């Protein structure tokens, strides 16, 4: 995460994903962070093709690389970035000075309309552990406070012919007065790796929760379902490494069997979701519900480690794995159709993600409906609760009400930020994509 207090002048590129014509809105003078945000909005409206911005910042002294996905210097993303930096530094003193150390933190901001194509569930704001309802942002300092922003210097007419390299790249030219580098492969690979890292982060979180839950439940069927999903990780990671290095996927990787296991788990999640929805639809409107009625259809909903919560985590794991597979499939299609790299990529993502978004939104809606329920006292002959019954009802109400925390339904698309560390040897580490 960038600490802006240590940066004074930051070069910024405008990267187009196709041949576009836009008015001269970039200019040649320094930009503030607020002006840069306005510029992104103007470019998103005026340009026919998505336009991203790329910033280069000094690498912080202490930076945790373990959260990211490492790529070798010969990988397409590393090569595209290296070529862009090398060509730009020859013609821009600001870029040359900023990249002279060899190690930098690059920040790529993808416009909101691309994020909408990528899908609402692919990248979400990260919930803050410090503040209830808060979100993490790359625009804050170590103490969680907004820090001073850097000054951005546009890199004008910086890229030589073929600077972006690879399929879909053309010369960086002044289009309608604004200097744009056509760098579809660079933007594509940044999105692909950043989103893949984000999905893997969600997988790791789900695995941690499921392991803890199943240790309490000791439910063999759920444990088998968990093992089948967790067994897909190796094939997906191998396929990711091969495809992001522009290799070809083969049957020997076992990706087909992994996709079958994931699709089976998603089918189970869909059936469970239908049962949950039917149960909630059958409840009388505006009336309190007994806890016993809920636990028949939502086993363990009143418990911290119940079966219902294990079902939720298994669905979350299957969704995270499937989203990573969807990215691989989109990249493969884009590489097989080099004439329109970014169009193919976003079209495949959008098409395959619709069902995932619907499942995730359905589960989120169920959680919100459950969190809004009012619990009724149990019917019985005794007119007075025992202290134990009161405590159980209060704990259950608190746990059920908390089901709606951190649930996002129909979130509007925002700009997406992807941070990339470039090492001196040209290799890169790409971190999970975040909303900007």
PDB file of N, CA and C in Angstrom, residues 350-397:
ATOM      1  N   UNK A 350     -17.454 -11.034 -18.702  1.00  0.00           N
ATOM      2  CA  UNK A 350     -18.821 -10.598 -18.440  1.00  0.00           C
ATOM      3  C   UNK A 350     -19.811 -11.731 -18.672  1.00  0.00           C
ATOM      4  N   UNK A 351     -19.617 -12.497 -19.743  1.00  0.00           N
ATOM      5  CA  UNK A 351     -20.538 -13.582 -20.070  1.00  0.00           C
ATOM      6  C   UNK A 351     -20.519 -14.672 -19.004  1.00  0.00           C
ATOM      7  N   UNK A 352     -19.321 -15.089 -18.599  1.00  0.00           N
ATOM      8  CA  UNK A 352     -19.208 -16.208 -17.672  1.00  0.00           C
ATOM      9  C   UNK A 352     -19.528 -15.828 -16.234  1.00  0.00           C
ATOM     10  N   UNK A 353     -19.457 -14.545 -15.931  1.00  0.00           N
ATOM     11  CA  UNK A 353     -19.648 -14.135 -14.541  1.00  0.00           C
ATOM     12  C   UNK A 353     -21.092 -13.883 -14.157  1.00  0.00           C
ATOM     13  N   UNK A 354     -21.979 -13.771 -15.109  1.00  0.00           N
ATOM     14  CA  UNK A 354     -23.356 -13.409 -14.794  1.00  0.00           C
ATOM     15  C   UNK A 354     -23.985 -14.386 -13.800  1.00  0.00           C
ATOM     16  N   UNK A 355     -23.796 -15.683 -14.048  1.00  0.00           N
ATOM     17  CA  UNK A 355     -24.358 -16.679 -13.140  1.00  0.00           C
ATOM     18  C   UNK A 355     -23.725 -16.611 -11.757  1.00  0.00           C
ATOM     19  N   UNK A 356     -22.406 -16.357 -11.696  1.00  0.00           N
ATOM     20  CA  UNK A 356     -21.734 -16.241 -10.402  1.00  0.00           C
ATOM     21  C   UNK A 356     -22.258 -15.051  -9.621  1.00  0.00           C
ATOM     22  N   UNK A 357     -22.449 -13.933 -10.320  1.00  0.00           N
ATOM     23  CA  UNK A 357     -22.967 -12.739  -9.655  1.00  0.00           C
ATOM     24  C   UNK A 357     -24.373 -12.976  -9.115  1.00  0.00           C
ATOM     25  N   UNK A 358     -25.194 -13.702  -9.883  1.00  0.00           N
ATOM     26  CA  UNK A 358     -26.560 -13.975  -9.447  1.00  0.00           C
ATOM     27  C   UNK A 358     -26.573 -14.860  -8.194  1.00  0.00           C
ATOM     28  N   UNK A 359     -25.707 -15.878  -8.173  1.00  0.00           N
ATOM     29  CA  UNK A 359     -25.624 -16.749  -7.000  1.00  0.00           C
ATOM     30  C   UNK A 359     -25.152 -15.974  -5.782  1.00  0.00           C
ATOM     31  N   UNK A 360     -24.112 -15.178  -5.964  1.00  0.00           N
ATOM     32  CA  UNK A 360     -23.579 -14.408  -4.840  1.00  0.00           C
ATOM     33  C   UNK A 360     -24.585 -13.377  -4.345  1.00  0.00           C
ATOM     34  N   UNK A 361     -25.284 -12.725  -5.261  1.00  0.00           N
ATOM     35  CA  UNK A 361     -26.298 -11.749  -4.864  1.00  0.00           C
ATOM     36  C   UNK A 361     -27.458 -12.429  -4.146  1.00  0.00           C
ATOM     37  N   UNK A 362     -27.828 -13.639  -4.610  1.00  0.00           N
ATOM     38  CA  UNK A 362     -28.902 -14.376  -3.951  1.00  0.00           C
ATOM     39  C   UNK A 362     -28.551 -14.737  -2.519  1.00  0.00           C
ATOM     40  N   UNK A 363     -27.318 -15.199  -2.304  1.00  0.00           N
ATOM     41  CA  UNK A 363     -26.877 -15.526  -0.946  1.00  0.00           C
ATOM     42  C   UNK A 363     -26.843 -14.277  -0.078  1.00  0.00           C
ATOM     43  N   UNK A 364     -26.357 -13.168  -0.640  1.00  0.00           N
ATOM     44  CA  UNK A 364     -26.305 -11.912   0.114  1.00  0.00           C
ATOM     45  C   UNK A 364     -27.712 -11.462   0.508  1.00  0.00           C
ATOM     46  N   UNK A 365     -28.670 -11.610  -0.397  1.00  0.00           N
ATOM     47  CA  UNK A 365     -30.047 -11.211  -0.098  1.00  0.00           C
ATOM     48  C   UNK A 365     -30.635 -12.070   1.021  1.00  0.00           C
ATOM     49  N   UNK A 366     -30.335 -13.371   1.025  1.00  0.00           N
ATOM     50  CA  UNK A 366     -30.800 -14.257   2.094  1.00  0.00           C
ATOM     51  C   UNK A 366     -30.232 -13.824   3.439  1.00  0.00           C
ATOM     52  N   UNK A 367     -28.944 -13.499   3.465  1.00  0.00           N
ATOM     53  CA  UNK A 367     -28.314 -13.066   4.713  1.00  0.00           C
ATOM     54  C   UNK A 367     -28.936 -11.766   5.233  1.00  0.00           C
ATOM     55  N   UNK A 368     -29.233 -10.852   4.330  1.00  0.00           N
ATOM     56  CA  UNK A 368     -29.865  -9.600   4.750  1.00  0.00           C
ATOM     57  C   UNK A 368     -31.270  -9.849   5.295  1.00  0.00           C
ATOM     58  N   UNK A 369     -32.027 -10.740   4.653  1.00  0.00           N
ATOM     59  CA  UNK A 369     -33.370 -11.052   5.132  1.00  0.00           C
ATOM     60  C   UNK A 369     -33.322 -11.730   6.502  1.00  0.00           C
ATOM     61  N   UNK A 370     -32.364 -12.629   6.673  1.00  0.00           N
ATOM     62  CA  UNK A 370     -32.224 -13.287   7.978  1.00  0.00           C
ATOM     63  C   UNK A 370     -31.841 -12.297   9.072  1.00  0.00           C
ATOM     64  N   UNK A 371     -30.938 -11.385   8.741  1.00  0.00           N
ATOM     65  CA  UNK A 371     -30.472 -10.421   9.754  1.00  0.00           C
ATOM     66  C   UNK A 371     -31.569  -9.468  10.195  1.00  0.00           C
ATOM     67  N   UNK A 372     -32.603  -9.319   9.365  1.00  0.00           N
ATOM     68  CA  UNK A 372     -33.692  -8.398   9.697  1.00  0.00           C
ATOM     69  C   UNK A 372     -34.838  -9.078  10.444  1.00  0.00           C
ATOM     70  N   UNK A 373     -34.759 -10.404  10.649  1.00  0.00           N
ATOM     71  CA  UNK A 373     -35.845 -11.119  11.319  1.00  0.00           C
ATOM     72  C   UNK A 373     -35.898 -10.785  12.806  1.00  0.00           C
ATOM     73  N   UNK A 374     -37.109 -10.807  13.328  1.00  0.00           N
ATOM     74  CA  UNK A 374     -37.321 -10.642  14.766  1.00  0.00           C
ATOM     75  C   UNK A 374     -37.586 -12.006  15.367  1.00  0.00           C
ATOM     76  N   UNK A 375     -36.859 -12.363  16.414  1.00  0.00           N
ATOM     77  CA  UNK A 375     -37.027 -13.663  17.047  1.00  0.00           C
ATOM     78  C   UNK A 375     -38.114 -13.603  18.106  1.00  0.00           C
ATOM     79  N   UNK A 376     -38.941 -14.653  18.119  1.00  0.00           N
ATOM     80  CA  UNK A 376     -40.035 -14.738  19.097  1.00  0.00           C
ATOM     81  C   UNK A 376     -39.632 -15.667  20.227  1.00  0.00           C
ATOM     82  N   UNK A 377     -40.262 -15.470  21.379  1.00  0.00           N
ATOM     83  CA  UNK A 377     -40.026 -16.371  22.509  1.00  0.00           C
ATOM     84  C   UNK A 377     -40.644 -17.726  22.188  1.00  0.00           C
ATOM     85  N   UNK A 378     -40.036 -18.823  22.646  1.00  0.00           N
ATOM     86  CA  UNK A 378     -40.590 -20.156  22.363  1.00  0.00           C
ATOM     87  C   UNK A 378     -41.961 -20.325  22.990  1.00  0.00           C
ATOM     88  N   UNK A 379     -42.849 -21.013  22.266  1.00  0.00           N
ATOM     89  CA  UNK A 379     -44.162 -21.339  22.825  1.00  0.00           C
ATOM     90  C   UNK A 379     -44.021 -22.475  23.823  1.00  0.00           C
ATOM     91  N   UNK A 380     -44.663 -22.336  24.954  1.00  0.00           N
ATOM     92  CA  UNK A 380     -44.584 -23.376  25.971  1.00  0.00           C
ATOM     93  C   UNK A 380     -45.559 -23.116  27.099  1.00  0.00           C
ATOM     94  N   UNK A 381     -45.630 -24.082  28.020  1.00  0.00           N
ATOM     95  CA  UNK A 381     -46.561 -23.952  29.137  1.00  0.00           C
ATOM     96  C   UNK A 381     -46.032 -22.995  30.191  1.00  0.00           C
ATOM     97  N   UNK A 382     -44.724 -22.916  30.321  1.00  0.00           N
ATOM     98  CA  UNK A 382     -44.156 -22.059  31.365  1.00  0.00           C
ATOM     99  C   UNK A 382     -44.223 -20.593  30.946  1.00  0.00           C
ATOM    100  N   UNK A 383     -44.786 -19.704  31.784  1.00  0.00           N
ATOM    101  CA  UNK A 383     -44.913 -18.286  31.413  1.00  0.00           C
ATOM    102  C   UNK A 383     -43.622 -17.495  31.570  1.00  0.00           C
ATOM    103  N   UNK A 384     -42.630 -18.096  32.233  1.00  0.00           N
ATOM    104  CA  UNK A 384     -41.405 -17.358  32.552  1.00  0.00           C
ATOM    105  C   UNK A 384     -40.204 -18.072  31.947  1.00  0.00           C
ATOM    106  N   UNK A 385     -39.289 -17.274  31.363  1.00  0.00           N
ATOM    107  CA  UNK A 385     -38.034 -17.820  30.846  1.00  0.00           C
ATOM    108  C   UNK A 385     -37.074 -18.114  31.985  1.00  0.00           C
ATOM    109  N   UNK A 386     -36.269 -19.151  31.816  1.00  0.00           N
ATOM    110  CA  UNK A 386     -35.145 -19.355  32.715  1.00  0.00           C
ATOM    111  C   UNK A 386     -34.005 -18.450  32.258  1.00  0.00           C
ATOM    112  N   UNK A 387     -33.058 -18.114  33.143  1.00  0.00           N
ATOM    113  CA  UNK A 387     -31.917 -17.284  32.719  1.00  0.00           C
ATOM    114  C   UNK A 387     -31.153 -17.879  31.545  1.00  0.00           C
ATOM    115  N   UNK A 388     -31.042 -19.201  31.504  1.00  0.00           N
ATOM    116  CA  UNK A 388     -30.337 -19.834  30.400  1.00  0.00           C
ATOM    117  C   UNK A 388     -31.052 -19.639  29.069  1.00  0.00           C
ATOM    118  N   UNK A 389     -32.393 -19.738  29.099  1.00  0.00           N
ATOM    119  CA  UNK A 389     -33.169 -19.533  27.877  1.00  0.00           C
ATOM    120  C   UNK A 389     -33.067 -18.098  27.385  1.00  0.00           C
ATOM    121  N   UNK A 390     -33.053 -17.164  28.320  1.00  0.00           N
ATOM    122  CA  UNK A 390     -32.906 -15.750  27.947  1.00  0.00           C
ATOM    123  C   UNK A 390     -31.551 -15.509  27.298  1.00  0.00           C
ATOM    124  N   UNK A 391     -30.522 -16.058  27.915  1.00  0.00           N
ATOM    125  CA  UNK A 391     -29.172 -15.885  27.360  1.00  0.00           C
ATOM    126  C   UNK A 391     -29.071 -16.486  25.965  1.00  0.00           C
ATOM    127  N   UNK A 392     -29.651 -17.682  25.775  1.00  0.00           N
ATOM    128  CA  UNK A 392     -29.579 -18.334  24.465  1.00  0.00           C
ATOM    129  C   UNK A 392     -30.315 -17.516  23.417  1.00  0.00           C
ATOM    130  N   UNK A 393     -31.477 -16.980  23.752  1.00  0.00           N
ATOM    131  CA  UNK A 393     -32.243 -16.193  22.796  1.00  0.00           C
ATOM    132  C   UNK A 393     -31.504 -14.912  22.425  1.00  0.00           C
ATOM    133  N   UNK A 394     -30.875 -14.284  23.408  1.00  0.00           N
ATOM    134  CA  UNK A 394     -30.140 -13.043  23.133  1.00  0.00           C
ATOM    135  C   UNK A 394     -28.912 -13.314  22.274  1.00  0.00           C
ATOM    136  N   UNK A 395     -28.210 -14.406  22.560  1.00  0.00           N
ATOM    137  CA  UNK A 395     -27.038 -14.744  21.753  1.00  0.00           C
ATOM    138  C   UNK A 395     -27.452 -15.068  20.325  1.00  0.00           C
ATOM    139  N   UNK A 396     -28.528 -15.829  20.195  1.00  0.00           N
ATOM    140  CA  UNK A 396     -28.998 -16.187  18.862  1.00  0.00           C
ATOM    141  C   UNK A 396     -29.412 -14.952  18.071  1.00  0.00           C
ATOM    142  N   UNK A 397     -30.147 -14.032  18.714  1.00  0.00           N
ATOM    143  CA  UNK A 397     -30.580 -12.816  18.026  1.00  0.00           C
ATOM    144  C   UNK A 397     -29.382 -11.986  17.583  1.00  0.00           C
TER     145      UNK A 397
END
